[in-house]
Coordinates of N, CA and C in Angstrom, one line a residue:
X180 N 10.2 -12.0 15.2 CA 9.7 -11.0 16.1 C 8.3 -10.6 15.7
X181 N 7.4 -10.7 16.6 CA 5.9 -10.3 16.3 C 5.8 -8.5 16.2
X182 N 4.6 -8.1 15.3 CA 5.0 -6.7 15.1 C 4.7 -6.2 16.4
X183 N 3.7 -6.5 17.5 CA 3.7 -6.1 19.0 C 5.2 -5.4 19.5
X184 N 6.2 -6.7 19.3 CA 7.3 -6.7 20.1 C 8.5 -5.0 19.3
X185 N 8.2 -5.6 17.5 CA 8.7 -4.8 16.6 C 8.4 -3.5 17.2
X186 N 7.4 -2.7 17.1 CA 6.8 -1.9 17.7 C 6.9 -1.1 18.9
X187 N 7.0 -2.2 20.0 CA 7.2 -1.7 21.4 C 8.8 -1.4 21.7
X188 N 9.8 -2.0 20.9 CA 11.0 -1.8 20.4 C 11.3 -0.2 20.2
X189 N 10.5 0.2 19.0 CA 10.7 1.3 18.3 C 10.5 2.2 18.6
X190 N 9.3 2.3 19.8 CA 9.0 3.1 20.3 C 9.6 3.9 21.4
X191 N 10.4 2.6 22.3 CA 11.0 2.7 23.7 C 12.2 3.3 23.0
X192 N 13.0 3.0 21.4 CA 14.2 3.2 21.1 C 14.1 4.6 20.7
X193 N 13.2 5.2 20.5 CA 13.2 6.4 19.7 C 12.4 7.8 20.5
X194 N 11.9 6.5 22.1 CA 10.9 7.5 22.6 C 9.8 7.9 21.9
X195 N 9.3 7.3 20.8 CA 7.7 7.8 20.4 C 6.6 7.5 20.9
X196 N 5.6 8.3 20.6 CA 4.4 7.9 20.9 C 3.4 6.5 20.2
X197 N 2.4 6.0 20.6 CA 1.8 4.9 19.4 C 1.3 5.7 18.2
X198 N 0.8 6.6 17.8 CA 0.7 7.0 16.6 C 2.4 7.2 15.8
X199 N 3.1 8.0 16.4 CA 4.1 8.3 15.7 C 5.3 6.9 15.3
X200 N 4.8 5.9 16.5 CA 5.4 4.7 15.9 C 4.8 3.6 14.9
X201 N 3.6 3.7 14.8 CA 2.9 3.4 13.4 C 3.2 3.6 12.2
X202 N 3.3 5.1 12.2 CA 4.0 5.7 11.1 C 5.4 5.6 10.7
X203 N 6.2 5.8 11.7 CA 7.6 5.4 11.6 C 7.6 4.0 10.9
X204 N 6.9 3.0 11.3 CA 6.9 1.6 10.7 C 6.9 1.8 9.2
X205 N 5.1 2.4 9.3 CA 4.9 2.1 7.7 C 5.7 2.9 7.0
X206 N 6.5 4.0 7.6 CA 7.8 4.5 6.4 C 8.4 3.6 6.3
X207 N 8.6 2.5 7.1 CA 10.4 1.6 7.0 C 9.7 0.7 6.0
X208 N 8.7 -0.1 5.9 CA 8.4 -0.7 5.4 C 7.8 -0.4 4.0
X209 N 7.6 1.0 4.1 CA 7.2 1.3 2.6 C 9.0 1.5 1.7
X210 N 10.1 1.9 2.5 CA 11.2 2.1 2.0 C 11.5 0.6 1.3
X211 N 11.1 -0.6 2.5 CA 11.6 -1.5 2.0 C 11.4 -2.1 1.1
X212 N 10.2 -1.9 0.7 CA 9.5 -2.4 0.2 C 8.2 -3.4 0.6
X213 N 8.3 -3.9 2.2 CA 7.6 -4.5 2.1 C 6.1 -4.5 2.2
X214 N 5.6 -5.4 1.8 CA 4.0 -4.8 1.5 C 3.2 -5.6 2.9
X215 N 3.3 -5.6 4.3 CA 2.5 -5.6 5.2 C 1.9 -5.1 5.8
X216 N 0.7 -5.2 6.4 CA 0.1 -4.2 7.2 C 0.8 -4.5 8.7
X217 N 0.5 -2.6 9.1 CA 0.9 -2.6 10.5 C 0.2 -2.0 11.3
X218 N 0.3 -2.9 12.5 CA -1.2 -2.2 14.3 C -1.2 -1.0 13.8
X219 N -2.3 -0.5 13.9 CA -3.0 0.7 14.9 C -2.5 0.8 16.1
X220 N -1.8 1.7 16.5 CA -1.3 1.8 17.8 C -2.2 1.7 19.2
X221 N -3.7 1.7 18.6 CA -4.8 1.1 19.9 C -4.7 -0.4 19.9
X222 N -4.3 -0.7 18.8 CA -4.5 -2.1 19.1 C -2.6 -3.1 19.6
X223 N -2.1 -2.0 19.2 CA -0.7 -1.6 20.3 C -0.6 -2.0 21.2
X224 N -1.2 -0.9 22.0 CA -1.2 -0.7 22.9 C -1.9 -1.9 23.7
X225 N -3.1 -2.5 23.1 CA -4.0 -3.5 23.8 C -3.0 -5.1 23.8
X226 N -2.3 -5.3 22.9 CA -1.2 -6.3 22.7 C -0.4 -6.2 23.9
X227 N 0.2 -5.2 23.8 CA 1.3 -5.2 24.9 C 1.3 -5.1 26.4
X228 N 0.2 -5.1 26.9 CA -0.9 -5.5 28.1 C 0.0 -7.1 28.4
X229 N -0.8 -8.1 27.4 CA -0.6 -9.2 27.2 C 1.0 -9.8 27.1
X230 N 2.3 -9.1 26.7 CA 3.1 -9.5 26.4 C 4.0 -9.6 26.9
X231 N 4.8 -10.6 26.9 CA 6.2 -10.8 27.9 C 7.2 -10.8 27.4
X232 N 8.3 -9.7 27.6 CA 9.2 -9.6 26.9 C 10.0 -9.7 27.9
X233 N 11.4 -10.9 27.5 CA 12.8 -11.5 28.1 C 13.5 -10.8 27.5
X234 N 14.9 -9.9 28.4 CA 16.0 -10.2 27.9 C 16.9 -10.8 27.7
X235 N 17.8 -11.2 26.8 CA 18.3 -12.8 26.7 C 19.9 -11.6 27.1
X236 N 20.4 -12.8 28.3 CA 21.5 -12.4 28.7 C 22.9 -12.6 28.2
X237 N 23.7 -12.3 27.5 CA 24.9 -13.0 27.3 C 25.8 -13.3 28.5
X238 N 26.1 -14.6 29.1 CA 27.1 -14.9 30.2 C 28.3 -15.4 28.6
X239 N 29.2 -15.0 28.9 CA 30.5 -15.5 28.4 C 31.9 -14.9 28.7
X240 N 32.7 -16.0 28.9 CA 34.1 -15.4 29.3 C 34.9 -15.1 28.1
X241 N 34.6 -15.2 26.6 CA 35.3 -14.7 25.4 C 35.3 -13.4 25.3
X242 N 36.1 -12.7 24.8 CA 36.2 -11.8 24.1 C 35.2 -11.2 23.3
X243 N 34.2 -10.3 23.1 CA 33.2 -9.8 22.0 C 34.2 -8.6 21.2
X244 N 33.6 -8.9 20.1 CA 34.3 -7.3 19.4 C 33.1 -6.8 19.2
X245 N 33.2 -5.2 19.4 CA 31.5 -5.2 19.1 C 31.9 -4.0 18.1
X246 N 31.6 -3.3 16.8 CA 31.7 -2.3 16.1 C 30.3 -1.5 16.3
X247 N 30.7 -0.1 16.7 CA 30.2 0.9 16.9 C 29.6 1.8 16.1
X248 N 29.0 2.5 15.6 CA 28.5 3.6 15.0 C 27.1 4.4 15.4
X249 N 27.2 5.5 15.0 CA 25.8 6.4 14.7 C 25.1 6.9 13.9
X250 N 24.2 7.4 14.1 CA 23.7 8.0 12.9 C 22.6 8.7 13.0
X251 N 21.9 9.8 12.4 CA 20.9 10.8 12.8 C 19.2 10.2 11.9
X252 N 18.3 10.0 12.6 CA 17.3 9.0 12.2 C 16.1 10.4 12.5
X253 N 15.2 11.0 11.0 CA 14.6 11.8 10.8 C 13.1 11.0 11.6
X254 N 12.8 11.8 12.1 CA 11.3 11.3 12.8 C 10.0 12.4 12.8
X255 N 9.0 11.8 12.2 CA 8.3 12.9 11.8 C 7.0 13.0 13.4
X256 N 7.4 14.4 13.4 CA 6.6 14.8 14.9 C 5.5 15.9 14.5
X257 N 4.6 16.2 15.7 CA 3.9 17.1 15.9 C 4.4 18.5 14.7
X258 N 3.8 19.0 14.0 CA 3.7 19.8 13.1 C 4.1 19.6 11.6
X259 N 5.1 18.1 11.7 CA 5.6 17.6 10.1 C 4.8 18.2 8.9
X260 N 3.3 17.4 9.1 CA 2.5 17.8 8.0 C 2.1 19.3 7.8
X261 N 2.0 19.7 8.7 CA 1.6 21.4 8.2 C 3.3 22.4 7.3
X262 N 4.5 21.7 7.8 CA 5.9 22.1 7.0 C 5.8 21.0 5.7
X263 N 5.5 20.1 5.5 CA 5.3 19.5 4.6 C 3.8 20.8 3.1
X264 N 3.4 21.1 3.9 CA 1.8 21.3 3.3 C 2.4 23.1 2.9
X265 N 2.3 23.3 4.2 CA 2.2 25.1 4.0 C 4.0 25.8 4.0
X266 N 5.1 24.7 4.5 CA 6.4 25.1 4.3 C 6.7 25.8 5.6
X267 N 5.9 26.0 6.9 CA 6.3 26.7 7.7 C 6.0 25.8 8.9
X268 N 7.5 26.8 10.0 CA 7.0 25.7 11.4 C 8.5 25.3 11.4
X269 N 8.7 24.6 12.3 CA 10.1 24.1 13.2 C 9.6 23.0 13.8
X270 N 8.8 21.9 13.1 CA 8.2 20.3 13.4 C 9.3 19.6 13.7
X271 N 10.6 19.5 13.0 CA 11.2 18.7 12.8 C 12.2 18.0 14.1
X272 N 12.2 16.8 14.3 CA 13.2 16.3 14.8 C 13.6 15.4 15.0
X273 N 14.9 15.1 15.2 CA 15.9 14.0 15.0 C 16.3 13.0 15.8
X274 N 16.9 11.8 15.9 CA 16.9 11.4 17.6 C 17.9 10.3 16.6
X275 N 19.6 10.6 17.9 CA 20.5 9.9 17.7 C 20.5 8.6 17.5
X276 N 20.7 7.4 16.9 CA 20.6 6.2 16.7 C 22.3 5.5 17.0
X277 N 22.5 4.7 18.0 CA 23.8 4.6 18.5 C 23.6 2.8 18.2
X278 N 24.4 2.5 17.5 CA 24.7 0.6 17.3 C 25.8 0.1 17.3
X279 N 25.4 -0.8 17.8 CA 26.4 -1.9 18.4 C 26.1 -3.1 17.8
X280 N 27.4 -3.5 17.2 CA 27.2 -4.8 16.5 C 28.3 -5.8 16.8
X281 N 27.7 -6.7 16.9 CA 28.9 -7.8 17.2 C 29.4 -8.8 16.1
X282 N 31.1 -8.6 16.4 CA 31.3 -8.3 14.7 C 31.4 -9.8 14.2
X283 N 31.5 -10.7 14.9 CA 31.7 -12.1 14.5 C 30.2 -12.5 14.1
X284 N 28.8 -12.7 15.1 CA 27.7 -12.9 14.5 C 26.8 -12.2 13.7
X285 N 27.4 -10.6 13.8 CA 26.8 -9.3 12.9 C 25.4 -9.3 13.4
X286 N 25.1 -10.1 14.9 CA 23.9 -10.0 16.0 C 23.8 -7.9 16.3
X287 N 22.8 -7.3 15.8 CA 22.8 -5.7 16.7 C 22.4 -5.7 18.5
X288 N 23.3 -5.4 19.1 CA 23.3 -5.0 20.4 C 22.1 -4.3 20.8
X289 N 21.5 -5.2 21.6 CA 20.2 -4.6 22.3 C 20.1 -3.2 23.1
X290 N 21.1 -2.8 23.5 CA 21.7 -1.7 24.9 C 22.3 -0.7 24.0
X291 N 21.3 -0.4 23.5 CA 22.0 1.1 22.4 C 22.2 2.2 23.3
X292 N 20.9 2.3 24.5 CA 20.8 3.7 25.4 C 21.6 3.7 26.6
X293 N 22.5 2.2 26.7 CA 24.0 2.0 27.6 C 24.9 2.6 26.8
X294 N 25.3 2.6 25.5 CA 26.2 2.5 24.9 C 26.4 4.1 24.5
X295 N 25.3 4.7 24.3 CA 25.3 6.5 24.8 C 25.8 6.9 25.8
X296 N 25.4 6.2 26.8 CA 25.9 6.8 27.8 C 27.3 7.0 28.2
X297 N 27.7 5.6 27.8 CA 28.7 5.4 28.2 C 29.8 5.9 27.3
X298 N 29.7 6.4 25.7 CA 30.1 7.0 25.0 C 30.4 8.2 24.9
X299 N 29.0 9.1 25.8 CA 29.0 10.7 26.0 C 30.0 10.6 27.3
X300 N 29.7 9.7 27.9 CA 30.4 9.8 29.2 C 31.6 10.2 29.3
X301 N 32.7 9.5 28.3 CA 34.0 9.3 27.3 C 34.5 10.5 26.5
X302 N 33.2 10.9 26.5 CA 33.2 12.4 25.7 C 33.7 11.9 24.1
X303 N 33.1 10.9 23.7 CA 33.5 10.5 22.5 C 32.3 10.8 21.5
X304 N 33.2 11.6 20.2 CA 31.3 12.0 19.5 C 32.1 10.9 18.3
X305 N 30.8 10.7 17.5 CA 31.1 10.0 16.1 C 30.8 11.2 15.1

């Protein structure tokens, strides 16, 4: 996956902006350690003009098992650094992370923001 696509991913999944998805990267990647550089969200933004993204459909009449879970994904917004700096402020916020995994090829399910729905819908919390 090109960081373009990585990116426009993360952004659409979390609803952030291109700066705040820059940043979100280089945390993940400083966690992981990996040492690459990541867009400028201007130069983001000028990629994804250009880019064609497919969703790849699954047609099949088998069975999927698909394993569920959630979990609360810290996202640093509008005021972080000044609660980080001076300790004051109500910056912070969180945004549900809903996955779907399929348990035979341990592939993550693309349709996290179906799988909310249809979970709240159920009135099912994790």
């Amino acid at each position: 996956m090109s960081p373009a696509k990585l990116m426009a991913t993360l952004a659409t999944l979390f609803s952030l902006a291109g700066g705040q998805t820059e940043g979100f990267l280089e945390s993940i990647f400083e966690l992981m350690g990996i040492d690459l550089p990541v867009p400028e969200h201007s130069t983001l933004c000028r990629r994804l003009s250009k880019l064609n993204i497919k969703i790849r459909i699954l047609l099949t009449t088998e069975a999927i098992h698909l394993v569920v879970d959630s979990t609360g994904v810290k996202v640093y917004g509008k005021g972080e650094w000044k609660t980080r700096i001076h300790g004051v402020g109500l910056g912070r916020t969180w945004r549900k992370l809903h996955l779907g995994v399929n348990e035979a090829t341990g592939e993550i399910d693309k349709y996290n923001r179906l799988l909310y729905r249809f979970y709240h819908r159920l009135n099912i919390n994790f």
